[in-house]
Amino acid sequence: FLDELGTRLDPMDEREKTDENRVMECMSILHIQAKPGAQTGKIDFDADCNTSTIKGVVALIIALFANKTNAEIQSTDIDEVFKQLQIFEHLSPNRHVGVYAIVKKMKKQAAELASA
């Protein structure tokens, strides 16, 4: 299911695949970029990853955060979401650090975009 979700991500602009947008803690090569959403004050994300499972995880997190305000993104209890979805039952323990780094990066980018 995660692999399938990842195939639904729109391609990320190659110019946005910078070290600044890379999640260095992730074992995969993953880039993520916050961008203004379709509605004023809302935030969306672009992402790309070289592994299908993590790309699916990112697609899932993007779906949770998509078209929300910074405040809504910051207040999302990601632990509860992961618990309900049993996401960590499908990932190796080494991937847990990377997944939390993804969330941290997205929340940081959302905050920076909102304050710009």
PDB file of C-alpha atoms in Angstrom:
ATOM      1  CA  PHE A   1       0.000   0.000   0.000  1.00  0.00           C
ATOM      2  CA  LEU A   2       2.804   2.431   0.876  1.00  0.00           C
ATOM      3  CA  ASP A   3       4.567   1.673  -2.396  1.00  0.00           C
ATOM      4  CA  GLU A   4       1.356   2.427  -4.284  1.00  0.00           C
ATOM      5  CA  LEU A   5       0.881   5.725  -2.436  1.00  0.00           C
ATOM      6  CA  GLY A   6       4.364   6.799  -3.443  1.00  0.00           C
ATOM      7  CA  THR A   7       3.567   6.387  -7.126  1.00  0.00           C
ATOM      8  CA  ARG A   8       0.856   9.032  -6.760  1.00  0.00           C
ATOM      9  CA  LEU A   9       3.267  11.812  -5.809  1.00  0.00           C
ATOM     10  CA  ASP A  10       3.731  14.404  -8.514  1.00  0.00           C
ATOM     11  CA  PRO A  11       7.320  14.669  -9.739  1.00  0.00           C
ATOM     12  CA  MET A  12       9.447  17.136  -7.797  1.00  0.00           C
ATOM     13  CA  ASP A  13      11.247  19.874  -9.702  1.00  0.00           C
ATOM     14  CA  GLU A  14      14.896  18.836  -9.963  1.00  0.00           C
ATOM     15  CA  ARG A  15      15.960  22.379  -8.982  1.00  0.00           C
ATOM     16  CA  GLU A  16      14.328  21.843  -5.572  1.00  0.00           C
ATOM     17  CA  LYS A  17      16.411  18.742  -4.852  1.00  0.00           C
ATOM     18  CA  THR A  18      18.986  20.652  -2.843  1.00  0.00           C
ATOM     19  CA  ASP A  19      20.874  19.765   0.321  1.00  0.00           C
ATOM     20  CA  GLU A  20      18.650  22.282   2.123  1.00  0.00           C
ATOM     21  CA  ASN A  21      15.567  20.243   1.154  1.00  0.00           C
ATOM     22  CA  ARG A  22      17.123  16.849   1.793  1.00  0.00           C
ATOM     23  CA  VAL A  23      16.262  14.863   4.906  1.00  0.00           C
ATOM     24  CA  MET A  24      19.797  13.867   5.849  1.00  0.00           C
ATOM     25  CA  GLU A  25      18.748  11.564   8.707  1.00  0.00           C
ATOM     26  CA  CYS A  26      16.822   9.363   6.270  1.00  0.00           C
ATOM     27  CA  MET A  27      18.618   6.282   4.931  1.00  0.00           C
ATOM     28  CA  SER A  28      16.992   6.944   1.549  1.00  0.00           C
ATOM     29  CA  ILE A  29      17.696   9.953  -0.632  1.00  0.00           C
ATOM     30  CA  LEU A  30      14.678  12.085   0.201  1.00  0.00           C
ATOM     31  CA  HIS A  31      13.916  15.699  -0.642  1.00  0.00           C
ATOM     32  CA  ILE A  32      10.912  17.659   0.583  1.00  0.00           C
ATOM     33  CA  GLN A  33       9.843  21.251   0.009  1.00  0.00           C
ATOM     34  CA  ALA A  34       7.005  23.248   1.566  1.00  0.00           C
ATOM     35  CA  LYS A  35       5.146  25.546  -0.823  1.00  0.00           C
ATOM     36  CA  PRO A  36       2.134  27.844  -0.652  1.00  0.00           C
ATOM     37  CA  GLY A  37      -1.128  25.955  -0.957  1.00  0.00           C
ATOM     38  CA  ALA A  38      -4.020  26.673  -3.284  1.00  0.00           C
ATOM     39  CA  GLN A  39      -5.726  28.747  -0.580  1.00  0.00           C
ATOM     40  CA  THR A  40      -4.142  31.693   1.202  1.00  0.00           C
ATOM     41  CA  GLY A  41      -2.444  30.637   4.414  1.00  0.00           C
ATOM     42  CA  LYS A  42      -2.467  26.959   3.484  1.00  0.00           C
ATOM     43  CA  ILE A  43       0.664  24.903   2.873  1.00  0.00           C
ATOM     44  CA  ASP A  44       1.423  22.016   0.530  1.00  0.00           C
ATOM     45  CA  PHE A  45       4.552  19.981  -0.109  1.00  0.00           C
ATOM     46  CA  ASP A  46       6.546  18.506  -2.975  1.00  0.00           C
ATOM     47  CA  ALA A  47       8.740  15.488  -2.372  1.00  0.00           C
ATOM     48  CA  ASP A  48      10.754  12.775  -4.039  1.00  0.00           C
ATOM     49  CA  CYS A  49      12.563   9.727  -2.742  1.00  0.00           C
ATOM     50  CA  ASN A  50      14.668   6.988  -4.275  1.00  0.00           C
ATOM     51  CA  THR A  51      12.920   4.175  -2.373  1.00  0.00           C
ATOM     52  CA  SER A  52       9.279   3.323  -2.969  1.00  0.00           C
ATOM     53  CA  THR A  53       8.297   2.494   0.607  1.00  0.00           C
ATOM     54  CA  ILE A  54       9.627   5.738   2.087  1.00  0.00           C
ATOM     55  CA  LYS A  55       8.193   7.643  -0.863  1.00  0.00           C
ATOM     56  CA  GLY A  56       4.856   6.126   0.183  1.00  0.00           C
ATOM     57  CA  VAL A  57       5.379   7.190   3.798  1.00  0.00           C
ATOM     58  CA  VAL A  58       6.110  10.721   2.587  1.00  0.00           C
ATOM     59  CA  ALA A  59       2.992  10.657   0.399  1.00  0.00           C
ATOM     60  CA  LEU A  60       0.970   9.651   3.461  1.00  0.00           C
ATOM     61  CA  ILE A  61       2.414  12.461   5.595  1.00  0.00           C
ATOM     62  CA  ILE A  62       1.862  14.950   2.772  1.00  0.00           C
ATOM     63  CA  ALA A  63      -1.767  13.831   2.584  1.00  0.00           C
ATOM     64  CA  LEU A  64      -2.098  14.477   6.344  1.00  0.00           C
ATOM     65  CA  PHE A  65      -0.549  17.943   6.086  1.00  0.00           C
ATOM     66  CA  ALA A  66      -1.862  18.980   2.657  1.00  0.00           C
ATOM     67  CA  ASN A  67      -3.718  22.251   2.394  1.00  0.00           C
ATOM     68  CA  LYS A  68      -3.505  22.969   6.111  1.00  0.00           C
ATOM     69  CA  THR A  69      -2.259  26.022   7.925  1.00  0.00           C
ATOM     70  CA  ASN A  70       1.052  26.033   9.751  1.00  0.00           C
ATOM     71  CA  ALA A  71      -0.817  25.904  13.068  1.00  0.00           C
ATOM     72  CA  GLU A  72      -2.745  22.824  11.952  1.00  0.00           C
ATOM     73  CA  ILE A  73       0.439  21.133  10.763  1.00  0.00           C
ATOM     74  CA  GLN A  74       2.271  21.929  14.010  1.00  0.00           C
ATOM     75  CA  SER A  75      -0.593  20.612  16.138  1.00  0.00           C
ATOM     76  CA  THR A  76      -0.935  17.307  14.273  1.00  0.00           C
ATOM     77  CA  ASP A  77      -0.221  14.472  16.713  1.00  0.00           C
ATOM     78  CA  ILE A  78       1.838  12.376  14.343  1.00  0.00           C
ATOM     79  CA  ASP A  79       2.477   9.718  16.994  1.00  0.00           C
ATOM     80  CA  GLU A  80      -1.248   9.110  17.292  1.00  0.00           C
ATOM     81  CA  VAL A  81      -1.647   8.961  13.511  1.00  0.00           C
ATOM     82  CA  PHE A  82       1.216   6.479  13.186  1.00  0.00           C
ATOM     83  CA  LYS A  83      -0.223   4.423  16.025  1.00  0.00           C
ATOM     84  CA  GLN A  84      -3.673   4.269  14.418  1.00  0.00           C
ATOM     85  CA  LEU A  85      -2.210   3.338  11.037  1.00  0.00           C
ATOM     86  CA  GLN A  86       0.249   0.886  12.607  1.00  0.00           C
ATOM     87  CA  ILE A  87       2.873   2.367  10.317  1.00  0.00           C
ATOM     88  CA  PHE A  88       5.869   1.200  12.331  1.00  0.00           C
ATOM     89  CA  GLU A  89       4.735  -2.410  12.128  1.00  0.00           C
ATOM     90  CA  HIS A  90       5.629  -2.227   8.444  1.00  0.00           C
ATOM     91  CA  LEU A  91       8.995  -0.487   8.732  1.00  0.00           C
ATOM     92  CA  SER A  92      12.306  -1.593  10.152  1.00  0.00           C
ATOM     93  CA  PRO A  93      13.385   0.063  13.419  1.00  0.00           C
ATOM     94  CA  ASN A  94      16.152   1.892  11.512  1.00  0.00           C
ATOM     95  CA  ARG A  95      13.478   3.630   9.429  1.00  0.00           C
ATOM     96  CA  HIS A  96      11.756   5.115  12.502  1.00  0.00           C
ATOM     97  CA  VAL A  97      14.449   7.774  12.930  1.00  0.00           C
ATOM     98  CA  GLY A  98      14.112   8.772   9.291  1.00  0.00           C
ATOM     99  CA  VAL A  99      10.329   8.968   9.443  1.00  0.00           C
ATOM    100  CA  TYR A 100      10.434  11.289  12.443  1.00  0.00           C
ATOM    101  CA  ALA A 101      13.109  13.357  10.690  1.00  0.00           C
ATOM    102  CA  ILE A 102      10.738  13.733   7.732  1.00  0.00           C
ATOM    103  CA  VAL A 103       7.980  15.053   9.995  1.00  0.00           C
ATOM    104  CA  LYS A 104      10.400  17.380  11.779  1.00  0.00           C
ATOM    105  CA  LYS A 105      11.658  18.764   8.457  1.00  0.00           C
ATOM    106  CA  MET A 106       8.129  19.298   7.146  1.00  0.00           C
ATOM    107  CA  LYS A 107       7.031  21.093  10.305  1.00  0.00           C
ATOM    108  CA  LYS A 108      10.158  23.280  10.211  1.00  0.00           C
ATOM    109  CA  GLN A 109       9.593  24.187   6.556  1.00  0.00           C
ATOM    110  CA  ALA A 110       5.910  24.919   7.221  1.00  0.00           C
ATOM    111  CA  ALA A 111       6.832  27.270  10.062  1.00  0.00           C
ATOM    112  CA  GLU A 112       9.439  29.042   7.925  1.00  0.00           C
ATOM    113  CA  LEU A 113       7.009  29.430   5.028  1.00  0.00           C
ATOM    114  CA  ALA A 114       4.285  30.761   7.315  1.00  0.00           C
ATOM    115  CA  SER A 115       6.623  33.353   8.829  1.00  0.00           C
ATOM    116  CA  ALA A 116       7.960  34.532   5.456  1.00  0.00           C
TER     117      ALA A 116
END
